[in-house]
Short mmCIF file of C-alpha atoms and ligand atoms in Angstrom, two decimals:
data_model
loop_
_atom_site.label_atom_id
_atom_site.label_comp_id
_atom_site.label_asym_id
_atom_site.label_seq_id
_atom_site.Cartn_x
_atom_site.Cartn_y
_atom_site.Cartn_z
CA UNK P 1 137.94 192.25 123.74
CA UNK P 2 138.96 190.80 120.47
CA UNK P 3 141.56 188.88 119.25
CA UNK P 4 142.86 187.61 115.69
CA UNK P 5 141.69 183.80 115.71
CA UNK P 6 143.27 180.86 113.37
CA UNK P 7 140.02 179.22 111.40
CA UNK P 8 140.79 176.05 112.95
CA UNK P 9 140.74 176.78 116.38
CA UNK P 10 137.69 177.17 118.66
CA UNK P 11 136.33 180.57 119.93
CA UNK P 12 135.96 180.51 123.47
CA UNK P 13 135.06 182.99 126.21
CA UNK P 14 134.80 182.76 129.52
CA UNK P 15 132.00 183.89 132.03
CA UNK P 16 133.14 184.89 135.33
CA UNK P 17 136.47 185.96 133.69
CA UNK P 18 137.83 187.60 136.62
CA UNK P 19 136.91 185.18 139.24
CA UNK P 20 139.61 182.05 141.17
CA UNK P 21 138.73 179.51 138.14
CA UNK P 22 137.69 182.03 135.61
CA UNK P 23 141.77 183.12 135.68
CA UNK P 24 143.04 180.05 135.47
CA UNK P 25 140.80 179.00 132.47
CA UNK P 26 140.96 182.51 130.66
CA UNK P 27 145.06 181.41 131.01
CA UNK P 28 144.63 178.22 129.77
CA UNK P 29 142.85 178.77 127.36
CA UNK P 30 145.16 181.32 125.51
CA UNK P 31 147.97 179.00 125.95
CA UNK P 32 146.60 176.00 124.26
CA UNK P 33 146.91 176.49 120.27
CA UNK P 34 143.74 174.98 119.15
CA UNK P 35 141.73 177.49 121.26
CA UNK P 36 141.23 180.91 120.81
CA UNK P 37 139.88 183.10 124.23
CA UNK P 38 137.66 186.00 122.40
CA UNK P 39 135.83 187.19 125.49
CA UNK P 40 135.96 187.62 128.99
CA UNK P 41 132.97 188.27 130.72
CA UNK P 42 133.04 189.42 134.27
CA UNK P 43 130.22 190.19 136.30
CA UNK P 44 129.29 194.21 135.34
CA UNK P 45 130.17 192.99 131.50
CA UNK P 46 127.03 191.64 129.62
CA UNK P 47 126.94 188.57 128.16
CA UNK P 48 125.94 190.01 124.16
CA UNK P 49 129.81 190.17 124.23
CA UNK P 50 129.96 185.93 123.76
CA UNK P 51 127.96 187.19 120.76
CA UNK P 52 129.73 190.09 119.52
CA UNK P 53 133.12 188.25 119.58
CA UNK P 54 131.56 185.19 118.04
CA UNK P 55 132.17 182.95 120.50
CA UNK P 56 131.16 179.47 119.97
CA UNK P 57 131.88 177.63 123.51
CA UNK P 58 130.80 179.82 126.87
CA UNK P 59 132.84 178.36 130.00
CA UNK P 60 131.02 179.40 132.95
CA UNK P 61 132.95 179.87 136.89
CA UNK P 62 130.51 181.94 138.64
CA UNK P 63 128.03 181.78 141.19
CA UNK P 64 125.21 179.24 142.00
CA UNK P 65 122.82 182.35 141.40
CA UNK P 66 124.12 183.22 138.30
CA UNK P 67 124.37 180.39 136.76
CA UNK P 68 121.41 179.67 134.98
CA UNK P 69 121.05 182.95 133.44
CA UNK P 70 123.96 182.31 131.83
CA UNK P 71 123.80 178.57 130.66
CA UNK P 72 120.12 180.10 129.57
CA UNK P 73 121.72 183.08 127.55
CA UNK P 74 124.18 180.34 125.71
CA UNK P 75 121.43 178.00 124.71
CA UNK P 76 119.20 181.09 123.28
CA UNK P 77 122.60 182.15 121.36
CA UNK P 78 123.00 178.82 120.09
CA UNK P 79 126.74 178.55 122.04
CA UNK P 80 127.79 175.59 123.43
CA UNK P 81 128.35 175.89 127.48
CA UNK P 82 130.92 174.24 129.81
CA UNK P 83 130.01 174.76 132.95
CA UNK P 84 131.56 174.09 136.40
CA UNK P 85 129.98 176.44 138.71
CA UNK P 86 128.28 174.16 141.59
CA UNK P 87 124.94 174.60 142.77
CA UNK P 88 123.17 173.14 139.66
CA UNK P 89 120.12 170.69 141.39
CA UNK P 90 118.00 168.11 140.13
CA UNK P 91 114.96 170.62 139.50
CA UNK P 92 117.53 173.11 137.81
CA UNK P 93 119.14 170.34 135.54
CA UNK P 94 115.15 169.48 134.96
CA UNK P 95 114.39 172.89 133.40
CA UNK P 96 117.88 172.82 130.99
CA UNK P 97 116.63 169.52 129.91
CA UNK P 98 113.23 171.12 129.23
CA UNK P 99 115.29 174.28 127.20
CA UNK P 100 117.02 172.21 124.54
CA UNK P 101 114.22 169.89 123.92
CA UNK P 102 114.15 167.19 122.02
CA UNK P 103 116.79 167.97 119.60
CA UNK P 104 119.22 170.44 121.20
CA UNK P 105 121.45 172.20 118.85
CA UNK P 106 123.77 173.27 121.50
CA UNK P 107 125.48 171.28 124.38
CA UNK P 108 125.78 171.67 127.75
CA UNK P 109 128.51 169.93 129.63
CA UNK P 110 128.06 170.25 133.58
CA UNK P 111 130.66 169.16 135.70
CA UNK P 112 131.10 169.76 139.45
CA UNK P 113 134.78 168.54 139.73
CA UNK P 114 137.12 168.76 136.23
CA UNK P 115 139.95 166.92 137.79
CA UNK P 116 140.75 163.32 136.91
CA UNK P 117 141.43 162.24 140.50
CA UNK P 118 137.71 163.86 141.70
CA UNK P 119 136.14 161.75 138.31
CA UNK P 120 138.02 158.64 139.75
CA UNK P 121 136.97 159.19 143.04
CA UNK P 122 133.45 159.13 141.84
CA UNK P 123 133.46 155.68 140.29
CA UNK P 124 136.09 153.92 142.52
CA UNK P 125 133.19 155.19 145.49
CA UNK P 126 130.32 153.93 143.17
CA UNK P 127 132.12 150.58 142.69
CA UNK P 128 132.71 150.55 146.78
CA UNK P 129 129.46 151.18 147.69
CA UNK P 130 127.47 147.80 147.58
CA UNK P 131 129.84 146.83 150.13
CA UNK P 132 129.56 148.72 152.98
CA UNK P 133 127.18 149.30 155.61
CA UNK P 134 128.37 152.74 156.64
CA UNK P 135 129.42 155.70 154.41
CA UNK P 136 129.87 159.18 155.10
CA UNK P 137 131.63 162.22 153.10
CA UNK P 138 133.41 165.06 154.13
CA UNK P 139 133.73 167.84 152.24
CA UNK P 140 137.09 170.27 153.00
CA UNK P 141 137.54 173.78 150.97
CA UNK P 142 139.04 176.87 151.36
CA UNK P 143 136.58 179.30 153.73
CA UNK P 144 135.81 181.27 150.82
CA UNK P 145 133.19 179.01 149.10
CA UNK P 146 130.49 180.27 149.03
CA UNK P 147 128.40 176.62 148.83
CA UNK P 148 127.87 173.53 150.96
CA UNK P 149 128.58 170.67 150.75
CA UNK P 150 130.80 170.90 148.21
CA UNK P 151 129.27 169.89 144.19
CA UNK P 152 131.77 167.64 144.31
CA UNK P 153 130.86 165.82 147.62
CA UNK P 154 127.03 166.48 146.92
CA UNK P 155 127.69 163.87 143.06
CA UNK P 156 129.87 161.57 145.13
CA UNK P 157 127.05 161.52 147.91
CA UNK P 158 124.34 161.19 145.06
CA UNK P 159 126.08 158.10 143.20
CA UNK P 160 126.79 156.39 145.71
CA UNK P 161 123.14 156.50 147.28
CA UNK P 162 122.27 155.38 143.76
CA UNK P 163 124.50 152.62 143.96
CA UNK P 164 123.75 151.11 146.99
CA UNK P 165 119.85 151.34 145.97
CA UNK P 166 120.62 149.21 142.66
CA UNK P 167 122.13 146.51 144.88
CA UNK P 168 119.99 146.75 147.82
CA UNK P 169 121.44 148.00 150.48
CA UNK P 170 119.68 148.92 153.30
CA UNK P 171 120.24 152.63 155.49
CA UNK P 172 123.24 152.79 157.27
CA UNK P 173 123.05 152.10 160.42
CA UNK P 174 123.07 154.71 162.79
CA UNK P 175 121.86 154.85 166.69
CA UNK P 176 121.99 158.44 167.31
CA UNK P 177 118.98 159.27 169.35
CA UNK P 178 119.83 162.38 170.55
CA UNK P 179 121.90 164.95 168.75
CA UNK P 180 122.89 169.36 168.02
CA UNK P 181 121.49 170.35 165.02
CA UNK P 182 124.16 169.40 161.93
CA UNK P 183 125.80 167.14 164.25
CA UNK P 184 125.30 164.57 161.91
CA UNK P 185 126.20 166.43 158.25
CA UNK P 186 123.73 167.22 155.81
CA UNK P 187 122.12 164.52 154.21
CA UNK P 188 122.20 163.83 150.55
CA UNK P 189 120.00 161.29 149.17
CA UNK P 190 120.36 159.54 152.53
CA UNK P 191 124.28 159.92 152.48
CA UNK P 192 125.64 162.10 155.81
CA UNK P 193 127.86 165.31 153.90
CA UNK P 194 130.24 166.77 156.52
CA UNK P 195 131.58 170.13 155.73
CA UNK P 196 134.86 171.60 156.49
CA UNK P 197 135.86 175.31 155.03
CA UNK P 198 139.21 175.98 156.38
CA UNK P 199 142.18 178.42 155.76
CA UNK P 200 145.07 176.63 153.57
CA UNK P 201 142.96 174.08 151.88
CA UNK P 202 141.95 174.41 148.21
CA UNK P 203 139.53 171.62 147.96
CA UNK P 204 139.51 167.67 149.86
CA UNK P 205 137.19 165.06 149.47
CA UNK P 206 136.95 162.41 151.65
CA UNK P 207 134.57 159.16 151.59
CA UNK P 208 134.78 156.94 154.66
CA UNK P 209 133.13 153.50 154.02
CA UNK P 210 132.71 150.80 156.96
CA UNK P 211 131.44 147.29 157.39
CA UNK P 212 132.71 144.90 160.32
CA UNK P 213 135.59 144.85 161.05
CA UNK P 214 137.26 147.51 158.43
CA UNK P 215 137.02 150.64 157.00
CA UNK P 216 137.85 151.95 153.42
CA UNK P 217 138.72 155.43 152.94
CA UNK P 218 138.64 157.03 149.53
CA UNK P 219 139.91 160.51 149.12
CA UNK P 220 141.24 163.44 147.21
CA UNK P 221 143.07 166.60 147.21
CA UNK P 222 143.08 169.73 145.25
CA UNK P 223 145.99 170.77 145.29
CA UNK P 224 146.01 173.78 143.19
CA UNK P 225 143.45 175.00 140.51
CA UNK P 226 146.01 174.45 137.51
CA UNK P 227 144.47 170.68 138.33
CA UNK P 228 140.78 171.47 136.70
CA UNK P 229 142.20 172.84 133.24
CA UNK P 230 142.96 169.86 131.20
CA UNK P 231 139.36 168.50 131.89
CA UNK P 232 137.84 172.26 131.16
CA UNK P 233 139.69 172.13 128.16
CA UNK P 234 139.23 168.03 127.17
CA UNK P 235 135.39 169.70 127.67
CA UNK P 236 135.49 172.82 125.24
CA UNK P 237 137.05 170.41 122.59
CA UNK P 238 134.23 167.90 122.74
CA UNK P 239 131.74 169.81 123.53
CA UNK P 240 130.60 171.03 119.69
CA UNK P 241 130.41 167.11 119.26
CA UNK P 242 127.77 166.65 122.07
CA UNK P 243 124.65 168.32 122.16
CA UNK P 244 122.00 168.17 124.36
CA UNK P 245 123.19 167.90 128.29
CA UNK P 246 126.54 165.75 129.52
CA UNK P 247 127.13 165.12 133.24
CA UNK P 248 129.90 165.01 134.52
CA UNK P 249 133.20 164.19 132.33
CA UNK P 250 133.07 160.37 132.34
CA UNK P 251 132.90 160.14 128.55
CA UNK P 252 136.58 161.42 128.59
CA UNK P 253 137.84 158.63 130.48
CA UNK P 254 139.40 155.75 129.17
CA UNK P 255 137.77 153.07 132.04
CA UNK P 256 135.89 149.60 131.59
P1 NAD U 1 134.99 183.47 142.66
O1 NAD U 1 134.26 183.62 143.84
O2 NAD U 1 136.64 183.34 142.92
O3 NAD U 1 134.67 183.69 141.22
C1 NAD U 1 133.56 183.65 140.57
C2 NAD U 1 133.02 185.26 139.64
O4 NAD U 1 132.07 185.11 138.62
C3 NAD U 1 133.34 186.47 139.96
O5 NAD U 1 134.64 187.11 139.35
C4 NAD U 1 132.41 187.00 140.49
O6 NAD U 1 132.17 188.44 140.13
C5 NAD U 1 131.86 186.38 138.93
N1 NAD U 1 130.91 186.12 138.23
C6 NAD U 1 129.50 186.24 139.00
N2 NAD U 1 128.12 185.94 138.19
C7 NAD U 1 128.62 186.89 137.29
C8 NAD U 1 127.92 186.67 136.30
N3 NAD U 1 126.60 187.06 135.98
N4 NAD U 1 128.03 187.30 135.06
C9 NAD U 1 129.92 187.39 134.70
N5 NAD U 1 130.63 186.81 136.43
C10 NAD U 1 129.75 186.53 137.34
O7 NAD U 1 134.97 181.25 142.66
P2 NAD U 1 135.57 180.28 142.45
O8 NAD U 1 136.50 179.91 143.31
O9 NAD U 1 136.63 181.10 140.70
O10 NAD U 1 134.52 179.24 141.89
C11 NAD U 1 133.26 179.76 141.07
C12 NAD U 1 132.93 178.35 140.70
O11 NAD U 1 133.00 177.08 140.45
C13 NAD U 1 131.90 178.40 142.26
O12 NAD U 1 130.78 177.19 141.87
C14 NAD U 1 132.64 177.11 142.59
O13 NAD U 1 132.23 176.12 143.23
C15 NAD U 1 132.86 176.24 141.54
N6 NAD U 1 134.48 175.66 140.99
C16 NAD U 1 134.15 174.37 140.30
C17 NAD U 1 134.67 173.83 139.76
C18 NAD U 1 135.01 172.39 139.05
O14 NAD U 1 135.98 171.88 138.77
N7 NAD U 1 133.90 172.54 138.18
C19 NAD U 1 136.07 173.88 140.76
C20 NAD U 1 136.32 174.87 141.13
C21 NAD U 1 135.86 175.81 141.35
#
């Protein structure tokens, strides 16, 4: 697909354009005056469409099995990549850093959740982590979600674990001696994460902290996929000035 663009517009292609997040992204990009949607790449299409239509930035909402190949294609073609697809673990990040090299020409922004509330949840949880002995995460999503735990829950657990370690907080107390497999959740850097897959839910991340005589629950609900779009568009606008790998969107938050 090719459309006329105004020269100051950023030319954007969407990979996974026929999926739930891809469709939402295409609509949001089309509505933005400073952006131009130049390519919609579906599963049957060639990534070369991005090059053919002069995309400067690609937005990827595909599948954990596809995303690495897509991002590597973009890097090699000099196209910046804004990646919302989840399932990018430390090994994959290391591979991307290596491929980008010491003086990267293109930028890659990877965020497991583009909504402002999820970013704030992570910051609040990092701040709370050192003050509580116990912490567990509950990840609730729609039943069509292919990966568990969610990228948001995994990232929150990683950040909490690192904040606890930095503050010298030991392992959470847990006297369990007998348990069915999975009963205590999956451990992400030592933090238990429990995944619910439930009709009627878009996405909810809940972090429960506990210490002597009190608990603190920090939770975030995604009610509509439109909540991700301000973050996606902000990342598209920012990426031409951010060569290399950027994780999360904290740089967009005006927080101390
Ligand atoms: P979906 O299944 O509705 O859409 C994925 C689409 O990608 C499908 O149309 C599929 O055919 C297509 N696809 C797969 N491989 C492809 C390839 N190589 N080239 C082109 N298209 C390809 O899924 P969804 O709900 O849109 O979610 C997509 C991803 O985004 C998931 O990993 C999900 O966890 C993640 N997600 C991230 C955020 C965020 O804020 N970062 C928010 C919601 C979902």
